[in-house]
Amino acid sequence: MHSLLDQHPRASLGFFPTPLMNLQRLSQHLGGPRILMKRDDQSGLALGGNKTRKLEYLVGAAIAAGCDTLITGGATQSNHCRQTAAAASGLECHLVLGGEAPPTAQGNLLLDRLLGARIHWAGKQRKGEQMPQIADRLRAAGRTPYIIPYGGSSATGALGYVHAAAELKTQLDNLDQRISHMLFASSSGGTQAGLIVGAHQAGLNCQVIGIRIDKEEEADAPYREQLLDLTNQTAALFGIDQRFDDETISLQERFTGQGYGIVGEAERNAIGLLARTEGILLDPVYTGRAMGGLLRLIDDRTFGPDDTLLFWHTGGAPTLFPYADALLESQP
Ligand SMILES: *Cc1c(COP(=O)(O)O)cnc(C)c1O
C-alpha cells in the first residue's frame, strides 16, 4: 500500500504514528462497549489536528509544482487555517477568514497571526469563496500561489487519511486487536473519503461512520453526494480500480444541533465527560459534537457488547478558549 502512496510528494509536517489509547475509564463509566481513541489531536504541528495529515500531501504537491504561496480559507476559528499557516513555514500564507477582524485575536486567530499568515476578512463567506480572486492578484504581483480548498478536502488532501488508515492497521495488528466501527467528525469530507479508501485498502474490515457537523446548505450539492464524489476521486488518485457506491457512505446526520459552531447541551456534556473521566480535551465545534453523537448512539444501543469502537480525535482544542462562555453556561 505504501508503494502506491509513495508516488505522491509528501512534506513531513507531523509526528506519526499518533498515539492509540484505550478509553477504559469512559467505557467503564458507560457500562461498555470498548472504546479506543486515535489521537490525531497530537499530530505535532502547531497544536495538532487532522489537517496535518492532509497538509503533508497538499504542501508536498504545492512544492512539487513550484509554488511559493499557499492560500486557504475557513471560519474565523478554523483549525485548518491555523495548521496551514504552520505548514507554510518558508512559503507565504494567505488566509481568507469568515467574519470581520475582532478587536482581540484569540484561539486559532491568535496563532494564525503568530505564525505569520496574511489575513483577508470575508464577511459572511466562511468557506474561502474569494480564494480565486486573491490568487489572481498574487499572480499579477509575481507570486505562484497554490489554492488549498476549504478544509484541505481535495483528493490530494484525503491521501493523508488513506495513509492514516494504514498506520492504524499496523498499530492494531501489533496489539492483536480488531475494531468493529470507527467514528469521527465529518465536515468538509476529506477525512471520511480518505478513511473509506484507506480502511478498504488496509483490510480494516470495520464500519466507517462520519458524524456530520454542518447542517445541509441549499446552495451546495447534498453532502452525501460530495462525499461519494471525493471518495472516488481519492481512490482514483491513490491508484486503485475500486469504485465505491452510495452504500459505503455511512453518515449520522442527526447531531448537527443549532448549526455549525453553535455549542449546545450535547457538546457541553461530551466535553465535560471526556475531561473528567479521561483528562482529554475535546473541542466545541467538531469533536465535542461527534463525541456527543457517539454517546447518544451508545445510549440507543446501536452497538453490541462485543463491539470495539474507535473514535478519531481530530483536534480543535485551541477553540476551547474563544468558546469559554458557551462552554461554562449553566455550570456552577
Ligand atoms: C476540519 C476538522 C474536522 C473535519 O474534518 P473534514 O475532513 O473536514 O471532514 C474534524 N475535527 C476537527 C477538529 C477539524 O478541525
Coordinates of C-alpha atoms and ligand atoms in Angstrom, one line a residue:
M1 CA 0.0 0.0 0.0
H2 CA 2.8 2.4 0.9
S3 CA 4.3 1.9 -2.5
L4 CA 1.2 3.5 -4.1
L5 CA 1.3 6.4 -1.6
D6 CA 5.0 6.8 -2.2
Q7 CA 4.2 8.0 -5.7
H8 CA 2.8 11.2 -4.2
P9 CA 5.1 14.0 -3.0
R10 CA 4.7 14.4 0.8
A11 CA 6.1 17.1 3.1
S12 CA 7.0 15.9 6.6
L13 CA 5.0 18.1 8.9
G14 CA 3.9 16.0 11.9
F15 CA 4.9 13.3 14.3
F16 CA 3.5 9.9 13.3
P17 CA 2.2 7.4 14.2
T18 CA -0.1 9.3 16.6
P19 CA -0.9 7.5 19.9
L20 CA -3.7 4.9 20.1
M21 CA -5.4 4.8 23.5
N22 CA -7.9 2.6 25.3
L23 CA -10.5 4.8 27.0
Q24 CA -11.0 2.3 29.8
R25 CA -12.5 4.7 32.3
L26 CA -15.0 6.1 29.8
S27 CA -16.1 2.6 28.8
Q28 CA -16.4 1.6 32.4
H29 CA -18.5 4.7 33.2
L30 CA -20.8 4.0 30.3
G31 CA -21.1 0.2 31.1
G32 CA -19.5 -0.6 27.7
P33 CA -18.7 -1.0 24.8
R34 CA -14.9 -0.9 24.5
I35 CA -13.7 2.5 23.1
L36 CA -10.3 3.2 21.6
M37 CA -9.2 6.7 20.6
K38 CA -6.7 7.6 17.9
R39 CA -5.0 10.8 19.0
D40 CA -4.7 12.9 15.8
D41 CA -5.1 15.9 18.0
Q42 CA -1.5 15.0 18.9
S43 CA -0.2 15.2 15.3
G44 CA 2.5 17.6 16.5
L45 CA 2.1 20.6 14.1
A46 CA 1.4 23.8 16.0
L47 CA -1.1 22.2 18.5
G48 CA -2.1 19.4 16.0
G49 CA -5.2 18.1 14.4
N50 CA -6.5 16.2 11.4
K51 CA -5.4 18.8 8.9
T52 CA -1.8 18.0 9.5
R53 CA -2.1 14.7 7.6
K54 CA -3.9 16.3 4.6
L55 CA -1.3 19.2 4.5
E56 CA 1.6 16.7 4.2
Y57 CA 0.2 15.8 0.7
L58 CA -1.1 19.3 -0.1
V59 CA 2.1 21.1 0.7
G60 CA 4.1 18.3 -1.0
A61 CA 2.0 18.9 -4.2
A62 CA 2.4 22.7 -3.9
I63 CA 6.2 22.5 -3.6
A64 CA 6.4 19.9 -6.4
A65 CA 4.5 22.3 -8.6
G66 CA 7.0 25.1 -7.8
C67 CA 4.5 27.2 -5.8
D68 CA 5.8 29.8 -3.3
T69 CA 2.5 30.8 -1.7
L70 CA -0.4 28.9 0.0
I71 CA -3.9 30.2 0.0
T72 CA -6.7 28.7 2.0
G73 CA -9.9 29.7 3.8
G74 CA -12.3 28.9 6.6
A75 CA -14.1 30.2 9.6
T76 CA -12.5 32.8 11.9
Q77 CA -11.6 30.0 14.3
S78 CA -10.6 27.5 11.6
N79 CA -8.2 24.7 12.8
H80 CA -7.4 24.0 9.2
C81 CA -6.3 27.6 8.6
R82 CA -4.0 27.5 11.7
Q83 CA -2.4 24.3 10.7
T84 CA -1.9 25.6 7.1
A85 CA -0.3 28.8 8.5
A86 CA 2.2 26.5 10.4
A87 CA 2.7 24.1 7.5
A88 CA 3.6 27.1 5.3
S89 CA 6.9 27.9 7.0
G90 CA 9.2 29.0 4.2
L91 CA 6.2 29.8 2.0
E92 CA 3.9 32.8 2.1
C93 CA 0.5 32.0 3.5
H94 CA -2.8 33.9 2.8
L95 CA -5.9 33.0 4.9
V96 CA -9.4 34.0 3.8
L97 CA -11.4 34.0 7.0
G98 CA -15.1 34.4 7.6
G99 CA -16.3 37.4 9.6
E100 CA -14.7 40.7 10.4
A101 CA -11.4 41.4 12.3
P102 CA -12.3 41.1 16.0
P103 CA -10.8 43.6 18.5
T104 CA -8.6 41.0 20.0
A105 CA -7.1 37.9 18.4
Q106 CA -8.0 34.7 20.3
G107 CA -7.6 31.0 19.9
N108 CA -6.7 29.9 16.4
L109 CA -6.7 33.5 15.1
L110 CA -4.1 34.5 17.6
L111 CA -2.0 31.5 16.4
D112 CA -2.5 32.4 12.7
R113 CA -1.1 35.8 13.5
L114 CA 1.9 34.4 15.4
L115 CA 2.6 32.0 12.6
G116 CA 2.9 34.9 10.2
A117 CA -0.2 34.4 8.0
R118 CA -1.7 37.3 6.0
I119 CA -5.4 37.5 6.7
H120 CA -8.2 38.6 4.4
W121 CA -11.6 39.1 6.0
A122 CA -14.5 37.7 4.0
G123 CA -17.6 38.8 6.0
K124 CA -20.4 36.3 5.6
Q125 CA -18.4 33.8 3.5
R126 CA -16.6 31.3 5.6
K127 CA -15.5 28.7 3.1
G128 CA -12.9 30.7 1.2
E129 CA -15.1 31.7 -1.7
Q130 CA -12.8 34.6 -2.6
M131 CA -9.6 32.5 -3.0
P132 CA -9.6 32.5 -6.8
Q133 CA -9.6 36.4 -6.9
I134 CA -6.9 36.6 -4.3
A135 CA -4.8 34.0 -6.3
D136 CA -5.2 36.2 -9.4
R137 CA -4.0 39.3 -7.5
L138 CA -1.0 37.4 -6.2
R139 CA -0.1 36.0 -9.7
A140 CA -0.3 39.6 -11.0
A141 CA 2.2 40.6 -8.3
G142 CA 4.6 37.8 -9.4
R143 CA 3.8 35.1 -6.9
T144 CA 3.0 31.4 -7.7
P145 CA 0.1 30.5 -5.4
Y146 CA -1.4 27.1 -4.6
I147 CA -5.0 27.1 -3.5
I148 CA -5.8 24.6 -0.8
P149 CA -9.6 24.0 -0.8
Y150 CA -11.8 24.6 2.2
G151 CA -10.8 22.0 4.9
G152 CA -8.0 20.7 2.8
S153 CA -10.6 18.4 1.3
S154 CA -9.3 17.6 -2.2
A155 CA -8.4 14.1 -3.3
T156 CA -4.7 15.1 -2.7
G157 CA -5.5 16.1 0.9
A158 CA -7.6 13.0 1.5
L159 CA -4.5 10.8 0.8
G160 CA -3.4 11.8 4.3
Y161 CA -6.3 9.7 5.7
V162 CA -5.6 6.8 3.3
H163 CA -2.2 6.8 5.0
A164 CA -3.8 7.2 8.4
A165 CA -5.9 4.0 8.0
A166 CA -2.7 2.0 7.1
E167 CA -1.0 3.5 10.2
L168 CA -3.9 2.4 12.4
K169 CA -4.0 -1.1 10.9
T170 CA -0.3 -1.6 11.8
Q171 CA -1.0 -0.3 15.4
L172 CA -4.0 -2.6 15.8
D173 CA -2.1 -5.6 14.4
N174 CA 0.8 -5.1 16.8
L175 CA -1.7 -5.2 19.7
D176 CA -3.6 -8.1 18.1
Q177 CA -6.8 -6.1 18.2
R178 CA -9.7 -5.5 15.9
I179 CA -12.3 -2.8 15.7
S180 CA -15.9 -3.1 14.5
H181 CA -16.6 0.7 13.9
M182 CA -14.7 3.9 13.6
L183 CA -16.3 7.2 14.2
F184 CA -15.2 10.8 13.7
A185 CA -16.4 14.3 13.0
S186 CA -17.2 14.9 9.3
S187 CA -17.4 18.4 7.8
S188 CA -15.6 19.0 4.6
G189 CA -15.2 15.3 3.8
G190 CA -11.5 14.7 3.3
T191 CA -11.1 12.7 6.5
Q192 CA -14.1 10.4 5.7
A193 CA -13.2 10.0 2.0
G194 CA -9.6 9.1 2.9
L195 CA -10.7 6.7 5.7
I196 CA -13.2 4.9 3.4
V197 CA -10.5 4.3 0.8
G198 CA -7.8 3.6 3.4
A199 CA -9.9 1.2 5.5
H200 CA -10.8 -0.8 2.4
Q201 CA -7.3 -0.9 1.2
A202 CA -5.8 -1.9 4.6
G203 CA -8.5 -4.5 5.2
L204 CA -9.6 -2.9 8.5
N205 CA -13.0 -4.6 8.0
C206 CA -15.0 -2.1 10.1
Q207 CA -17.8 0.4 9.6
V208 CA -16.5 3.9 8.8
I209 CA -19.1 6.3 10.3
G210 CA -18.9 10.0 9.8
I211 CA -20.8 12.2 12.3
R212 CA -21.9 15.2 10.4
I213 CA -21.1 18.6 11.9
D214 CA -22.7 21.1 9.5
K215 CA -26.4 21.5 8.6
E216 CA -27.2 20.8 4.9
E217 CA -27.0 24.1 2.9
E218 CA -29.3 24.6 0.0
A219 CA -26.6 26.3 -2.1
D220 CA -24.4 23.2 -2.0
A221 CA -24.8 19.7 -3.5
P222 CA -26.0 17.2 -0.9
Y223 CA -23.1 16.3 1.4
R224 CA -23.5 12.5 0.8
E225 CA -23.0 13.2 -2.9
Q226 CA -20.0 15.4 -2.3
L227 CA -18.5 12.7 -0.1
L228 CA -19.1 9.9 -2.6
D229 CA -17.5 12.0 -5.4
L230 CA -14.5 12.8 -3.2
T231 CA -14.1 9.2 -2.2
N232 CA -14.0 8.0 -5.8
Q233 CA -11.6 10.9 -6.8
T234 CA -9.4 9.8 -3.9
A235 CA -9.4 6.2 -4.9
A236 CA -8.5 7.1 -8.5
L237 CA -5.7 9.4 -7.4
F238 CA -4.4 6.8 -5.0
G239 CA -4.3 4.5 -8.0
I240 CA -6.7 1.6 -7.3
D241 CA -9.5 0.5 -9.6
Q242 CA -12.1 0.0 -6.8
R243 CA -15.1 2.3 -7.2
F244 CA -17.3 3.0 -4.2
D245 CA -21.1 3.3 -4.2
D246 CA -23.6 5.1 -2.0
E247 CA -23.8 2.2 0.4
T248 CA -20.2 2.8 1.5
I249 CA -21.1 6.2 2.8
S250 CA -22.2 5.9 6.4
L251 CA -23.2 9.2 7.8
Q252 CA -25.0 10.2 11.0
E253 CA -26.7 13.5 10.2
R254 CA -28.9 14.0 13.3
F255 CA -26.4 15.7 15.6
T256 CA -26.0 19.0 13.8
G257 CA -27.9 20.8 16.6
Q258 CA -28.3 24.5 16.0
G259 CA -25.8 24.6 13.2
Y260 CA -22.0 25.0 12.6
G261 CA -20.1 26.3 15.6
I262 CA -23.1 26.7 17.9
V263 CA -22.5 24.9 21.2
G264 CA -25.4 23.0 22.8
E265 CA -26.1 20.7 25.7
A266 CA -24.8 17.6 23.8
E267 CA -21.4 19.2 23.1
R268 CA -21.0 20.6 26.7
N269 CA -21.8 17.1 28.2
A270 CA -19.4 15.3 25.9
I271 CA -16.6 17.7 26.5
G272 CA -17.2 17.6 30.3
L273 CA -17.4 13.8 30.4
L274 CA -14.2 13.2 28.5
A275 CA -12.4 15.9 30.5
R276 CA -13.5 14.3 33.9
T277 CA -13.2 10.6 33.0
E278 CA -10.0 10.6 30.9
G279 CA -8.4 14.1 31.2
I280 CA -8.8 14.5 27.4
L281 CA -9.8 17.8 25.9
L282 CA -12.3 17.7 23.1
D283 CA -13.3 20.8 21.1
P284 CA -16.6 22.7 20.9
V285 CA -17.2 22.6 17.2
Y286 CA -16.1 19.2 15.9
T287 CA -15.0 16.5 18.4
G288 CA -17.4 17.6 21.1
R289 CA -20.3 17.3 18.7
A290 CA -19.1 14.0 17.3
M291 CA -18.5 12.5 20.8
G292 CA -22.0 13.8 21.8
G293 CA -23.3 11.8 18.8
L294 CA -21.3 8.7 19.7
L295 CA -22.6 8.8 23.3
R296 CA -26.1 9.1 22.0
L297 CA -25.6 6.1 19.7
I298 CA -24.3 4.1 22.6
D299 CA -27.3 5.1 24.7
D300 CA -29.6 4.0 21.8
R301 CA -27.9 0.5 21.9
T302 CA -26.6 0.8 18.4
F303 CA -23.5 -1.3 19.3
G304 CA -23.2 -4.8 20.8
P305 CA -21.3 -5.7 23.9
D306 CA -18.5 -7.3 21.8
D307 CA -18.0 -4.4 19.5
T308 CA -14.9 -2.3 19.7
L309 CA -15.3 1.3 18.7
L310 CA -12.5 3.7 17.6
F311 CA -13.0 7.4 17.9
W312 CA -10.7 9.6 15.9
H313 CA -9.8 12.7 18.0
T314 CA -9.3 15.1 15.1
G315 CA -8.1 18.1 17.3
G316 CA -9.5 21.6 17.8
A317 CA -8.8 22.3 21.4
P318 CA -7.4 25.8 20.7
T319 CA -11.0 26.9 20.2
L320 CA -12.0 26.0 23.8
F321 CA -10.7 29.4 24.8
P322 CA -12.8 31.6 22.5
Y323 CA -15.8 29.5 23.3
A324 CA -15.4 29.8 27.1
D325 CA -18.7 31.5 27.8
A326 CA -20.7 28.9 25.8
L327 CA -18.9 26.1 27.4
L328 CA -19.5 27.2 31.0
E329 CA -23.1 28.1 30.5
S330 CA -25.3 26.7 33.3
Q331 CA -22.4 25.3 35.2
P332 CA -21.8 26.3 38.8
Ligands
LIG1 C1 -11.7 20.0 10.0 C2 -11.9 19.3 11.2 C3 -12.8 18.1 11.2 C4 -13.5 17.7 10.0 O1 -12.7 17.0 9.0 P1 -13.1 17.0 7.5 O2 -12.0 16.3 6.8 O3 -13.2 18.5 7.1 O4 -14.4 16.4 7.3 C5 -12.9 17.5 12.4 N1 -12.4 17.9 13.5 C6 -11.6 19.0 13.6 C7 -11.1 19.4 14.9 C8 -11.4 19.7 12.4 O5 -10.6 20.8 12.5

